[in-house]
PDB file of C-alpha atoms in Angstrom:
ATOM      1  CA  MET A  16     137.102  12.280-160.976  1.00  0.00           C
ATOM      2  CA  PHE A  17     139.995  14.584-161.884  1.00  0.00           C
ATOM      3  CA  GLN A  18     137.797  16.441-164.404  1.00  0.00           C
ATOM      4  CA  MET A  19     135.101  16.914-161.762  1.00  0.00           C
ATOM      5  CA  LEU A  20     137.591  18.275-159.227  1.00  0.00           C
ATOM      6  CA  THR A  21     139.086  20.614-161.815  1.00  0.00           C
ATOM      7  CA  THR A  22     135.648  21.947-162.755  1.00  0.00           C
ATOM      8  CA  TYR A  23     134.673  22.379-159.100  1.00  0.00           C
ATOM      9  CA  PHE A  24     137.873  24.308-158.431  1.00  0.00           C
ATOM     10  CA  LYS A  25     137.199  26.571-161.408  1.00  0.00           C
ATOM     11  CA  ILE A  26     133.654  27.224-160.188  1.00  0.00           C
ATOM     12  CA  ILE A  27     135.052  28.420-156.867  1.00  0.00           C
ATOM     13  CA  GLN A  28     137.552  30.619-158.705  1.00  0.00           C
ATOM     14  CA  TYR A  29     134.777  32.223-160.748  1.00  0.00           C
ATOM     15  CA  GLN A  30     132.634  32.796-157.663  1.00  0.00           C
ATOM     16  CA  ILE A  31     135.517  34.592-155.957  1.00  0.00           C
ATOM     17  CA  CYS A  32     136.258  36.593-159.107  1.00  0.00           C
ATOM     18  CA  TYR A  33     132.619  37.661-159.460  1.00  0.00           C
ATOM     19  CA  TYR A  34     132.407  38.763-155.839  1.00  0.00           C
ATOM     20  CA  PHE A  35     135.484  40.950-156.229  1.00  0.00           C
ATOM     21  CA  LEU A  36     134.257  42.352-159.549  1.00  0.00           C
ATOM     22  CA  GLY A  37     130.890  43.046-157.924  1.00  0.00           C
ATOM     23  CA  ILE A  38     132.449  44.838-154.969  1.00  0.00           C
ATOM     24  CA  PHE A  39     134.592  47.059-157.189  1.00  0.00           C
ATOM     25  CA  ALA A  40     131.642  47.734-159.514  1.00  0.00           C
ATOM     26  CA  VAL A  41     129.392  48.749-156.610  1.00  0.00           C
ATOM     27  CA  LEU A  42     132.102  51.052-155.287  1.00  0.00           C
ATOM     28  CA  ASP A  43     132.493  52.545-158.762  1.00  0.00           C
ATOM     29  CA  ASP A  44     128.727  53.110-158.976  1.00  0.00           C
ATOM     30  CA  LEU A  45     128.753  54.885-155.619  1.00  0.00           C
ATOM     31  CA  LYS A  46     131.816  56.952-156.526  1.00  0.00           C
ATOM     32  CA  ASN A  47     130.296  58.072-159.842  1.00  0.00           C
ATOM     33  CA  ARG A  48     126.690  58.439-158.723  1.00  0.00           C
ATOM     34  CA  ASP A  49     126.707  62.173-159.537  1.00  0.00           C
ATOM     35  CA  LYS A  50     127.968  61.458-163.065  1.00  0.00           C
ATOM     36  CA  ASN A  51     125.317  58.837-163.816  1.00  0.00           C
ATOM     37  CA  LYS A  52     122.830  61.249-165.325  1.00  0.00           C
ATOM     38  CA  LEU A  53     121.669  62.444-168.707  1.00  0.00           C
ATOM     39  CA  GLU A  54     119.553  65.061-170.390  1.00  0.00           C
ATOM     40  CA  ILE A  55     116.443  63.936-172.247  1.00  0.00           C
ATOM     41  CA  ILE A  56     116.573  65.265-175.814  1.00  0.00           C
ATOM     42  CA  ASN A  57     113.722  65.462-178.270  1.00  0.00           C
ATOM     43  CA  LYS A  58     114.199  62.881-181.022  1.00  0.00           C
ATOM     44  CA  GLN A  59     110.806  63.089-182.663  1.00  0.00           C
ATOM     45  CA  GLY A  60     110.729  61.213-185.961  1.00  0.00           C
ATOM     46  CA  LYS A  61     113.590  58.886-185.006  1.00  0.00           C
ATOM     47  CA  VAL A  62     113.121  55.104-184.791  1.00  0.00           C
ATOM     48  CA  ALA A  63     114.613  52.930-182.058  1.00  0.00           C
ATOM     49  CA  VAL A  64     114.644  49.128-181.938  1.00  0.00           C
ATOM     50  CA  ILE A  65     115.173  47.420-178.587  1.00  0.00           C
ATOM     51  CA  THR A  66     115.218  43.772-177.545  1.00  0.00           C
ATOM     52  CA  GLY A  67     113.709  42.865-174.195  1.00  0.00           C
ATOM     53  CA  GLY A  68     112.070  46.238-173.647  1.00  0.00           C
ATOM     54  CA  ALA A  69     109.241  45.161-171.356  1.00  0.00           C
ATOM     55  CA  ARG A  70     111.040  44.527-168.079  1.00  0.00           C
ATOM     56  CA  GLY A  71     114.018  45.525-165.986  1.00  0.00           C
ATOM     57  CA  ILE A  72     116.519  47.909-167.537  1.00  0.00           C
ATOM     58  CA  GLY A  73     114.881  47.554-170.958  1.00  0.00           C
ATOM     59  CA  LEU A  74     111.549  48.870-169.683  1.00  0.00           C
ATOM     60  CA  GLU A  75     113.267  51.883-168.138  1.00  0.00           C
ATOM     61  CA  VAL A  76     115.117  52.522-171.401  1.00  0.00           C
ATOM     62  CA  VAL A  77     111.811  52.462-173.276  1.00  0.00           C
ATOM     63  CA  LYS A  78     110.305  54.960-170.819  1.00  0.00           C
ATOM     64  CA  LYS A  79     113.142  57.407-171.470  1.00  0.00           C
ATOM     65  CA  LEU A  80     113.041  56.949-175.247  1.00  0.00           C
ATOM     66  CA  VAL A  81     109.298  57.647-175.096  1.00  0.00           C
ATOM     67  CA  GLN A  82     110.131  60.923-173.342  1.00  0.00           C
ATOM     68  CA  CYS A  83     112.376  61.671-176.331  1.00  0.00           C
ATOM     69  CA  GLU A  84     109.247  61.215-178.509  1.00  0.00           C
ATOM     70  CA  MET A  85     110.881  58.470-180.560  1.00  0.00           C
ATOM     71  CA  HIS A  86     109.019  55.686-182.310  1.00  0.00           C
ATOM     72  CA  ILE A  87     109.997  52.480-180.516  1.00  0.00           C
ATOM     73  CA  ILE A  88     109.968  48.896-181.767  1.00  0.00           C
ATOM     74  CA  ILE A  89     110.154  46.261-179.030  1.00  0.00           C
ATOM     75  CA  GLY A  90     111.248  42.707-179.775  1.00  0.00           C
ATOM     76  CA  CYS A  91     110.052  40.232-177.146  1.00  0.00           C
ATOM     77  CA  ARG A  92     109.033  36.597-176.731  1.00  0.00           C
ATOM     78  CA  HIS A  93     105.492  37.254-175.477  1.00  0.00           C
ATOM     79  CA  VAL A  94     103.915  40.180-177.312  1.00  0.00           C
ATOM     80  CA  ASN A  95     100.593  40.272-175.452  1.00  0.00           C
ATOM     81  CA  ALA A  96     102.257  40.208-172.049  1.00  0.00           C
ATOM     82  CA  ALA A  97     104.700  42.922-173.110  1.00  0.00           C
ATOM     83  CA  GLN A  98     101.872  45.140-174.364  1.00  0.00           C
ATOM     84  CA  LYS A  99     100.094  44.883-171.012  1.00  0.00           C
ATOM     85  CA  ILE A 100     103.261  45.748-169.094  1.00  0.00           C
ATOM     86  CA  ILE A 101     103.965  48.772-171.281  1.00  0.00           C
ATOM     87  CA  GLN A 102     100.363  49.971-170.906  1.00  0.00           C
ATOM     88  CA  GLN A 103     100.692  49.729-167.122  1.00  0.00           C
ATOM     89  CA  HIS A 104     103.920  51.728-166.977  1.00  0.00           C
ATOM     90  CA  ILE A 105     103.569  54.248-169.804  1.00  0.00           C
ATOM     91  CA  MET A 106     100.438  56.306-169.284  1.00  0.00           C
ATOM     92  CA  TYR A 107     100.799  58.862-172.090  1.00  0.00           C
ATOM     93  CA  ASP A 108     100.371  58.480-175.826  1.00  0.00           C
ATOM     94  CA  ALA A 109     103.473  56.598-176.914  1.00  0.00           C
ATOM     95  CA  SER A 110     104.426  55.437-180.394  1.00  0.00           C
ATOM     96  CA  ILE A 111     105.367  51.791-179.815  1.00  0.00           C
ATOM     97  CA  GLU A 112     105.217  48.605-181.880  1.00  0.00           C
ATOM     98  CA  PHE A 113     105.697  45.045-180.654  1.00  0.00           C
ATOM     99  CA  TYR A 114     107.067  42.142-182.686  1.00  0.00           C
ATOM    100  CA  GLU A 115     107.745  38.617-181.569  1.00  0.00           C
ATOM    101  CA  LEU A 116     111.411  37.781-181.052  1.00  0.00           C
ATOM    102  CA  ASP A 117     112.943  34.646-179.568  1.00  0.00           C
ATOM    103  CA  LEU A 118     116.707  35.051-179.293  1.00  0.00           C
ATOM    104  CA  LYS A 119     117.138  31.289-178.963  1.00  0.00           C
ATOM    105  CA  SER A 120     116.237  31.017-182.645  1.00  0.00           C
ATOM    106  CA  PHE A 121     118.074  32.564-185.589  1.00  0.00           C
ATOM    107  CA  THR A 122     114.937  32.032-187.671  1.00  0.00           C
ATOM    108  CA  SER A 123     112.989  34.178-185.215  1.00  0.00           C
ATOM    109  CA  VAL A 124     115.705  36.858-185.328  1.00  0.00           C
ATOM    110  CA  LYS A 125     115.559  36.960-189.119  1.00  0.00           C
ATOM    111  CA  ASN A 126     111.749  37.090-189.144  1.00  0.00           C
ATOM    112  CA  PHE A 127     111.830  39.925-186.630  1.00  0.00           C
ATOM    113  CA  ALA A 128     114.318  41.878-188.739  1.00  0.00           C
ATOM    114  CA  LYS A 129     112.228  41.298-191.888  1.00  0.00           C
ATOM    115  CA  GLN A 130     109.122  42.677-190.161  1.00  0.00           C
ATOM    116  CA  VAL A 131     110.984  45.735-188.939  1.00  0.00           C
ATOM    117  CA  LEU A 132     112.530  46.472-192.334  1.00  0.00           C
ATOM    118  CA  HIS A 133     109.233  45.858-194.137  1.00  0.00           C
ATOM    119  CA  ASN A 134     107.549  48.576-192.072  1.00  0.00           C
ATOM    120  CA  HIS A 135     110.483  50.959-191.584  1.00  0.00           C
ATOM    121  CA  ASP A 136     113.130  52.018-194.073  1.00  0.00           C
ATOM    122  CA  GLN A 137     115.044  53.922-191.407  1.00  0.00           C
ATOM    123  CA  ILE A 138     116.408  52.834-188.011  1.00  0.00           C
ATOM    124  CA  HIS A 139     118.349  55.333-185.936  1.00  0.00           C
ATOM    125  CA  ILE A 140     119.032  53.376-182.747  1.00  0.00           C
ATOM    126  CA  LEU A 141     119.421  49.657-182.055  1.00  0.00           C
ATOM    127  CA  VAL A 142     119.598  48.586-178.409  1.00  0.00           C
ATOM    128  CA  ASN A 143     120.727  44.975-177.975  1.00  0.00           C
ATOM    129  CA  ASN A 144     119.447  44.668-174.426  1.00  0.00           C
ATOM    130  CA  ALA A 145     117.825  41.282-173.771  1.00  0.00           C
ATOM    131  CA  GLY A 146     119.898  38.595-172.095  1.00  0.00           C
ATOM    132  CA  VAL A 147     120.259  35.742-169.637  1.00  0.00           C
ATOM    133  CA  MET A 148     122.658  35.222-166.752  1.00  0.00           C
ATOM    134  CA  PHE A 149     123.936  32.037-165.081  1.00  0.00           C
ATOM    135  CA  VAL A 150     121.391  29.732-166.738  1.00  0.00           C
ATOM    136  CA  PRO A 151     121.928  25.944-166.841  1.00  0.00           C
ATOM    137  CA  TYR A 152     123.654  24.388-169.835  1.00  0.00           C
ATOM    138  CA  GLU A 153     121.412  24.454-172.900  1.00  0.00           C
ATOM    139  CA  ILE A 154     121.979  24.140-176.613  1.00  0.00           C
ATOM    140  CA  CYS A 155     119.656  26.426-178.542  1.00  0.00           C
ATOM    141  CA  GLU A 156     117.861  25.750-181.819  1.00  0.00           C
ATOM    142  CA  ASP A 157     120.874  26.486-184.023  1.00  0.00           C
ATOM    143  CA  GLY A 158     123.400  24.434-182.067  1.00  0.00           C
ATOM    144  CA  TYR A 159     125.071  26.980-179.789  1.00  0.00           C
ATOM    145  CA  GLU A 160     125.133  27.385-176.012  1.00  0.00           C
ATOM    146  CA  ALA A 161     122.414  29.615-174.500  1.00  0.00           C
ATOM    147  CA  HIS A 162     124.514  32.479-173.090  1.00  0.00           C
ATOM    148  CA  TRP A 163     126.482  32.726-176.329  1.00  0.00           C
ATOM    149  CA  THR A 164     123.325  32.554-178.450  1.00  0.00           C
ATOM    150  CA  ILE A 165     121.029  34.888-176.518  1.00  0.00           C
ATOM    151  CA  ASN A 166     123.452  37.468-175.173  1.00  0.00           C
ATOM    152  CA  TYR A 167     125.785  37.704-178.133  1.00  0.00           C
ATOM    153  CA  LEU A 168     125.278  35.755-181.352  1.00  0.00           C
ATOM    154  CA  SER A 169     121.577  36.455-181.986  1.00  0.00           C
ATOM    155  CA  HIS A 170     122.217  40.140-181.353  1.00  0.00           C
ATOM    156  CA  PHE A 171     125.176  39.971-183.726  1.00  0.00           C
ATOM    157  CA  LEU A 172     122.869  38.511-186.377  1.00  0.00           C
ATOM    158  CA  LEU A 173     120.233  41.170-185.706  1.00  0.00           C
ATOM    159  CA  THR A 174     122.856  43.890-185.994  1.00  0.00           C
ATOM    160  CA  GLU A 175     124.058  42.542-189.355  1.00  0.00           C
ATOM    161  CA  LEU A 176     120.501  42.316-190.680  1.00  0.00           C
ATOM    162  CA  LEU A 177     119.588  45.871-189.629  1.00  0.00           C
ATOM    163  CA  LEU A 178     122.951  47.431-190.442  1.00  0.00           C
ATOM    164  CA  PRO A 179     122.043  48.595-193.983  1.00  0.00           C
ATOM    165  CA  ALA A 180     119.082  50.556-192.584  1.00  0.00           C
ATOM    166  CA  LEU A 181     121.235  51.987-189.794  1.00  0.00           C
ATOM    167  CA  LYS A 182     123.878  53.111-192.300  1.00  0.00           C
ATOM    168  CA  LYS A 183     121.210  54.786-194.414  1.00  0.00           C
ATOM    169  CA  SER A 184     119.613  56.502-191.404  1.00  0.00           C
ATOM    170  CA  GLY A 185     122.711  58.066-189.876  1.00  0.00           C
ATOM    171  CA  SER A 186     124.261  61.325-190.993  1.00  0.00           C
ATOM    172  CA  THR A 187     127.570  63.095-190.494  1.00  0.00           C
ATOM    173  CA  ASN A 188     126.063  65.307-187.799  1.00  0.00           C
ATOM    174  CA  GLU A 189     123.891  62.634-186.196  1.00  0.00           C
ATOM    175  CA  HIS A 190     125.206  59.095-186.408  1.00  0.00           C
ATOM    176  CA  ALA A 191     122.940  56.075-186.062  1.00  0.00           C
ATOM    177  CA  ARG A 192     123.875  54.181-182.915  1.00  0.00           C
ATOM    178  CA  ILE A 193     124.114  50.542-181.863  1.00  0.00           C
ATOM    179  CA  ILE A 194     124.190  49.874-178.126  1.00  0.00           C
ATOM    180  CA  ASN A 195     125.187  46.494-176.707  1.00  0.00           C
ATOM    181  CA  VAL A 196     124.155  46.184-173.069  1.00  0.00           C
ATOM    182  CA  SER A 197     127.163  44.363-171.641  1.00  0.00           C
ATOM    183  CA  SER A 198     128.628  43.966-168.142  1.00  0.00           C
ATOM    184  CA  CYS A 199     131.776  44.369-166.077  1.00  0.00           C
ATOM    185  CA  ALA A 200     131.517  40.566-165.816  1.00  0.00           C
ATOM    186  CA  HIS A 201     133.353  40.432-169.151  1.00  0.00           C
ATOM    187  CA  GLU A 202     136.507  40.952-167.083  1.00  0.00           C
ATOM    188  CA  ALA A 203     136.052  37.481-165.580  1.00  0.00           C
ATOM    189  CA  SER A 204     136.307  35.791-168.959  1.00  0.00           C
ATOM    190  CA  PRO A 205     139.429  33.909-170.019  1.00  0.00           C
ATOM    191  CA  LEU A 206     140.665  33.975-173.605  1.00  0.00           C
ATOM    192  CA  ILE A 207     137.919  32.864-175.978  1.00  0.00           C
ATOM    193  CA  ASN A 208     138.459  29.334-177.229  1.00  0.00           C
ATOM    194  CA  PHE A 209     136.649  29.468-180.551  1.00  0.00           C
ATOM    195  CA  GLY A 210     136.834  25.698-180.905  1.00  0.00           C
ATOM    196  CA  SER A 211     134.824  24.911-177.775  1.00  0.00           C
ATOM    197  CA  ILE A 212     132.207  27.655-177.509  1.00  0.00           C
ATOM    198  CA  SER A 213     129.337  25.210-176.977  1.00  0.00           C
ATOM    199  CA  ASN A 214     131.265  22.381-175.319  1.00  0.00           C
ATOM    200  CA  SER A 215     129.341  20.808-172.418  1.00  0.00           C
ATOM    201  CA  GLN A 216     132.433  19.235-170.871  1.00  0.00           C
ATOM    202  CA  GLY A 217     133.408  21.164-167.780  1.00  0.00           C
ATOM    203  CA  TYR A 218     130.604  23.684-168.392  1.00  0.00           C
ATOM    204  CA  ILE A 219     130.591  26.567-165.911  1.00  0.00           C
ATOM    205  CA  THR A 220     127.644  28.924-166.181  1.00  0.00           C
ATOM    206  CA  ASN A 221     129.601  31.869-164.727  1.00  0.00           C
ATOM    207  CA  ALA A 222     132.275  31.423-167.381  1.00  0.00           C
ATOM    208  CA  ALA A 223     129.722  31.168-170.197  1.00  0.00           C
ATOM    209  CA  TYR A 224     128.053  34.419-169.115  1.00  0.00           C
ATOM    210  CA  ALA A 225     131.375  36.257-168.855  1.00  0.00           C
ATOM    211  CA  LYS A 226     132.432  34.999-172.290  1.00  0.00           C
ATOM    212  CA  SER A 227     129.231  36.243-173.911  1.00  0.00           C
ATOM    213  CA  LYS A 228     129.748  39.678-172.361  1.00  0.00           C
ATOM    214  CA  LEU A 229     133.381  39.786-173.468  1.00  0.00           C
ATOM    215  CA  ALA A 230     132.241  38.964-176.996  1.00  0.00           C
ATOM    216  CA  GLN A 231     129.864  41.952-176.866  1.00  0.00           C
ATOM    217  CA  VAL A 232     132.664  44.318-175.876  1.00  0.00           C
ATOM    218  CA  MET A 233     135.095  42.943-178.477  1.00  0.00           C
ATOM    219  CA  SER A 234     132.446  43.040-181.194  1.00  0.00           C
ATOM    220  CA  THR A 235     131.637  46.648-180.301  1.00  0.00           C
ATOM    221  CA  LYS A 236     135.249  47.671-180.692  1.00  0.00           C
ATOM    222  CA  TYR A 237     135.683  45.830-183.985  1.00  0.00           C
ATOM    223  CA  TYR A 238     132.476  47.265-185.448  1.00  0.00           C
ATOM    224  CA  ASN A 239     133.737  50.768-184.699  1.00  0.00           C
ATOM    225  CA  LYS A 240     136.822  49.965-186.775  1.00  0.00           C
ATOM    226  CA  ILE A 241     135.000  48.574-189.800  1.00  0.00           C
ATOM    227  CA  LEU A 242     132.248  51.220-189.634  1.00  0.00           C
ATOM    228  CA  ALA A 243     134.664  54.130-189.244  1.00  0.00           C
ATOM    229  CA  ASN A 244     133.794  55.545-192.673  1.00  0.00           C
ATOM    230  CA  THR A 245     130.036  55.193-192.199  1.00  0.00           C
ATOM    231  CA  ASN A 246     127.501  57.156-190.188  1.00  0.00           C
ATOM    232  CA  VAL A 247     127.109  54.431-187.553  1.00  0.00           C
ATOM    233  CA  GLN A 248     128.817  54.224-184.172  1.00  0.00           C
ATOM    234  CA  VAL A 249     128.698  51.407-181.642  1.00  0.00           C
ATOM    235  CA  PHE A 250     128.730  51.334-177.845  1.00  0.00           C
ATOM    236  CA  ALA A 251     129.005  48.647-175.206  1.00  0.00           C
ATOM    237  CA  VAL A 252     127.474  49.750-171.912  1.00  0.00           C
ATOM    238  CA  HIS A 253     127.893  48.377-168.407  1.00  0.00           C
ATOM    239  CA  PRO A 254     124.698  49.601-166.689  1.00  0.00           C
ATOM    240  CA  GLY A 255     126.095  48.894-163.223  1.00  0.00           C
ATOM    241  CA  ILE A 256     125.127  46.275-160.668  1.00  0.00           C
ATOM    242  CA  VAL A 257     121.374  46.442-161.106  1.00  0.00           C
ATOM    243  CA  ASN A 258     118.720  44.560-159.134  1.00  0.00           C
ATOM    244  CA  THR A 259     116.774  42.900-161.957  1.00  0.00           C
ATOM    245  CA  GLU A 260     115.307  39.480-162.734  1.00  0.00           C
ATOM    246  CA  LEU A 261     118.721  38.422-164.035  1.00  0.00           C
ATOM    247  CA  PHE A 262     119.692  37.777-160.407  1.00  0.00           C
ATOM    248  CA  ASN A 263     116.900  35.216-160.016  1.00  0.00           C
ATOM    249  CA  GLY A 264     118.400  31.832-159.144  1.00  0.00           C
ATOM    250  CA  THR A 265     121.794  33.247-158.188  1.00  0.00           C
ATOM    251  CA  LEU A 266     123.404  32.302-154.872  1.00  0.00           C
ATOM    252  CA  LEU A 267     123.243  35.887-153.649  1.00  0.00           C
ATOM    253  CA  LYS A 268     119.521  36.262-154.273  1.00  0.00           C
ATOM    254  CA  MET A 269     118.726  32.837-152.854  1.00  0.00           C
ATOM    255  CA  THR A 270     120.649  33.406-149.627  1.00  0.00           C
ATOM    256  CA  MET A 271     120.529  37.175-149.035  1.00  0.00           C
ATOM    257  CA  PRO A 272     117.870  38.728-151.312  1.00  0.00           C
ATOM    258  CA  TRP A 273     117.482  41.739-149.024  1.00  0.00           C
ATOM    259  CA  ILE A 274     121.029  42.884-149.629  1.00  0.00           C
ATOM    260  CA  LEU A 275     120.451  43.601-153.329  1.00  0.00           C
ATOM    261  CA  SER A 276     118.235  46.601-152.572  1.00  0.00           C
ATOM    262  CA  TYR A 277     121.086  48.149-150.573  1.00  0.00           C
ATOM    263  CA  ILE A 278     124.052  47.517-152.860  1.00  0.00           C
ATOM    264  CA  CYS A 279     122.480  47.569-156.331  1.00  0.00           C
ATOM    265  CA  LYS A 280     121.244  50.286-158.631  1.00  0.00           C
ATOM    266  CA  THR A 281     117.563  50.378-159.469  1.00  0.00           C
ATOM    267  CA  PRO A 282     116.639  49.496-163.058  1.00  0.00           C
ATOM    268  CA  GLU A 283     115.971  53.205-163.650  1.00  0.00           C
ATOM    269  CA  GLU A 284     119.476  54.112-162.500  1.00  0.00           C
ATOM    270  CA  GLY A 285     120.905  51.296-164.618  1.00  0.00           C
ATOM    271  CA  SER A 286     119.089  52.535-167.705  1.00  0.00           C
ATOM    272  CA  ARG A 287     120.732  55.971-167.633  1.00  0.00           C
ATOM    273  CA  SER A 288     124.061  54.949-169.165  1.00  0.00           C
ATOM    274  CA  VAL A 289     122.251  52.984-171.874  1.00  0.00           C
ATOM    275  CA  VAL A 290     120.066  55.931-172.871  1.00  0.00           C
ATOM    276  CA  TYR A 291     123.061  58.266-172.584  1.00  0.00           C
ATOM    277  CA  ALA A 292     124.763  56.158-175.257  1.00  0.00           C
ATOM    278  CA  CYS A 293     121.579  56.293-177.332  1.00  0.00           C
ATOM    279  CA  ILE A 294     121.033  60.041-177.433  1.00  0.00           C
ATOM    280  CA  SER A 295     123.800  62.155-175.920  1.00  0.00           C
ATOM    281  CA  PRO A 296     125.232  64.695-178.390  1.00  0.00           C
ATOM    282  CA  GLU A 297     128.444  64.582-176.344  1.00  0.00           C
ATOM    283  CA  LEU A 298     129.141  61.153-177.826  1.00  0.00           C
ATOM    284  CA  GLU A 299     128.641  62.148-181.437  1.00  0.00           C
ATOM    285  CA  GLY A 300     131.397  60.522-183.474  1.00  0.00           C
ATOM    286  CA  CYS A 301     132.552  58.434-180.543  1.00  0.00           C
ATOM    287  CA  GLY A 302     132.060  54.811-179.542  1.00  0.00           C
ATOM    288  CA  GLY A 303     133.480  52.262-177.132  1.00  0.00           C
ATOM    289  CA  TYR A 304     132.808  50.925-173.639  1.00  0.00           C
ATOM    290  CA  TYR A 305     130.876  53.095-171.173  1.00  0.00           C
ATOM    291  CA  ALA A 306     129.643  52.975-167.571  1.00  0.00           C
ATOM    292  CA  ASN A 307     127.992  55.615-165.392  1.00  0.00           C
ATOM    293  CA  CYS A 308     127.622  57.880-168.428  1.00  0.00           C
ATOM    294  CA  GLN A 309     131.357  58.077-169.069  1.00  0.00           C
ATOM    295  CA  ILE A 310     134.074  56.124-170.840  1.00  0.00           C
ATOM    296  CA  ALA A 311     135.193  53.096-168.843  1.00  0.00           C
ATOM    297  CA  LYS A 312     138.114  50.707-168.823  1.00  0.00           C
ATOM    298  CA  ASN A 313     137.607  47.229-170.233  1.00  0.00           C
ATOM    299  CA  LEU A 314     139.600  43.999-170.080  1.00  0.00           C
ATOM    300  CA  SER A 315     142.795  44.634-172.046  1.00  0.00           C
ATOM    301  CA  TYR A 316     142.299  41.386-173.973  1.00  0.00           C
ATOM    302  CA  ALA A 317     139.194  42.954-175.513  1.00  0.00           C
ATOM    303  CA  ASP A 318     141.466  45.369-177.402  1.00  0.00           C
ATOM    304  CA  ASP A 319     143.395  42.638-179.208  1.00  0.00           C
ATOM    305  CA  GLU A 320     142.681  43.409-182.868  1.00  0.00           C
ATOM    306  CA  GLU A 321     143.550  39.946-184.159  1.00  0.00           C
ATOM    307  CA  THR A 322     141.105  38.299-181.761  1.00  0.00           C
ATOM    308  CA  GLN A 323     138.445  40.900-182.541  1.00  0.00           C
ATOM    309  CA  LYS A 324     138.680  40.013-186.221  1.00  0.00           C
ATOM    310  CA  LYS A 325     138.627  36.299-185.459  1.00  0.00           C
ATOM    311  CA  LEU A 326     135.509  36.790-183.352  1.00  0.00           C
ATOM    312  CA  TYR A 327     133.828  38.713-186.166  1.00  0.00           C
ATOM    313  CA  ASP A 328     134.781  36.166-188.831  1.00  0.00           C
ATOM    314  CA  THR A 329     133.724  33.258-186.611  1.00  0.00           C
ATOM    315  CA  SER A 330     130.396  34.934-185.854  1.00  0.00           C
ATOM    316  CA  ILE A 331     129.719  35.584-189.538  1.00  0.00           C
ATOM    317  CA  SER A 332     130.420  31.926-190.237  1.00  0.00           C
ATOM    318  CA  MET A 333     128.002  30.848-187.488  1.00  0.00           C
ATOM    319  CA  VAL A 334     125.082  32.895-188.866  1.00  0.00           C
ATOM    320  CA  LYS A 335     125.953  33.037-192.585  1.00  0.00           C
ATOM    321  CA  HIS A 336     122.940  30.975-193.664  1.00  0.00           C
ATOM    322  CA  PHE A 337     120.613  33.588-192.151  1.00  0.00           C
ATOM    323  CA  LEU A 338     122.406  36.498-193.813  1.00  0.00           C
ATOM    324  CA  LYS A 339     121.460  35.268-197.279  1.00  0.00           C
ATOM    325  CA  ASN A 340     118.708  37.122-199.124  1.00  0.00           C
ATOM    326  CA  ASP A 341     115.504  35.129-199.459  1.00  0.00           C
ATOM    327  CA  GLU A 342     114.800  34.135-202.987  1.00  0.00           C
TER     328      GLU A 342
END
């Protein structure tokens, strides 16, 4: 009974925290609306890989990268459905490939990476975009909780597998770029308890989502440290409060769905900061956490170097079997 009451109290705390974070984020979006813009730059001959590029923010990112004349590789669960969606929304001759990718499975992530690397020896941009929000407790194929697996750990594995190609593709004047689509929700996360990442006891979906987003921000910052002497730079991007399918099943959408169209960005508006991190020459040699096409403040805990390293080492340990070369 005590455990149930404690969990219930924490759920209320997280709900209150999210509402306040949402209010401040919406106000920030409104305040910086004029800064949330970018210039489309021709990137013909460059290769971009994106997860979840057939809906929501990801689809809008793909549209903009097509305008840059890049070759785009989309990783998605349902290839045929994704192809139809892209054909409906992109009317001109676009250079796009589709490969199956299920982020609930490390095997699928590795197979996806192998296909990409088999067909392309260079990758200039990696956009870790796909994700879930506030889903029920679930342990994925490799033994880890769903938010942690889909939002963070599978993308961490994909990044490690594609990193050699990214290093080879970047140059001093034009770095290869990794973009982790994160969220201001990372500020709601408590300190990461590495010993209970997938613990079902006292599971709170809001907390699990926030933790996965915090891990993205911390990983971004640590990668920039260890990749400092390479031609790769890494960004975490908060796209804003965007009205996408991620809100499906949330209390706000179930009770007041009409309000989202008034307070949220459109997916197109949300995609701008992501694409800005992908292509803007203003960010050459930079990295870090961005929102509304400008540097943003993150949770101070995300800057703790010791915890960043522990997160990296723990993540490597979690996926190490899939980092081995196939014999």
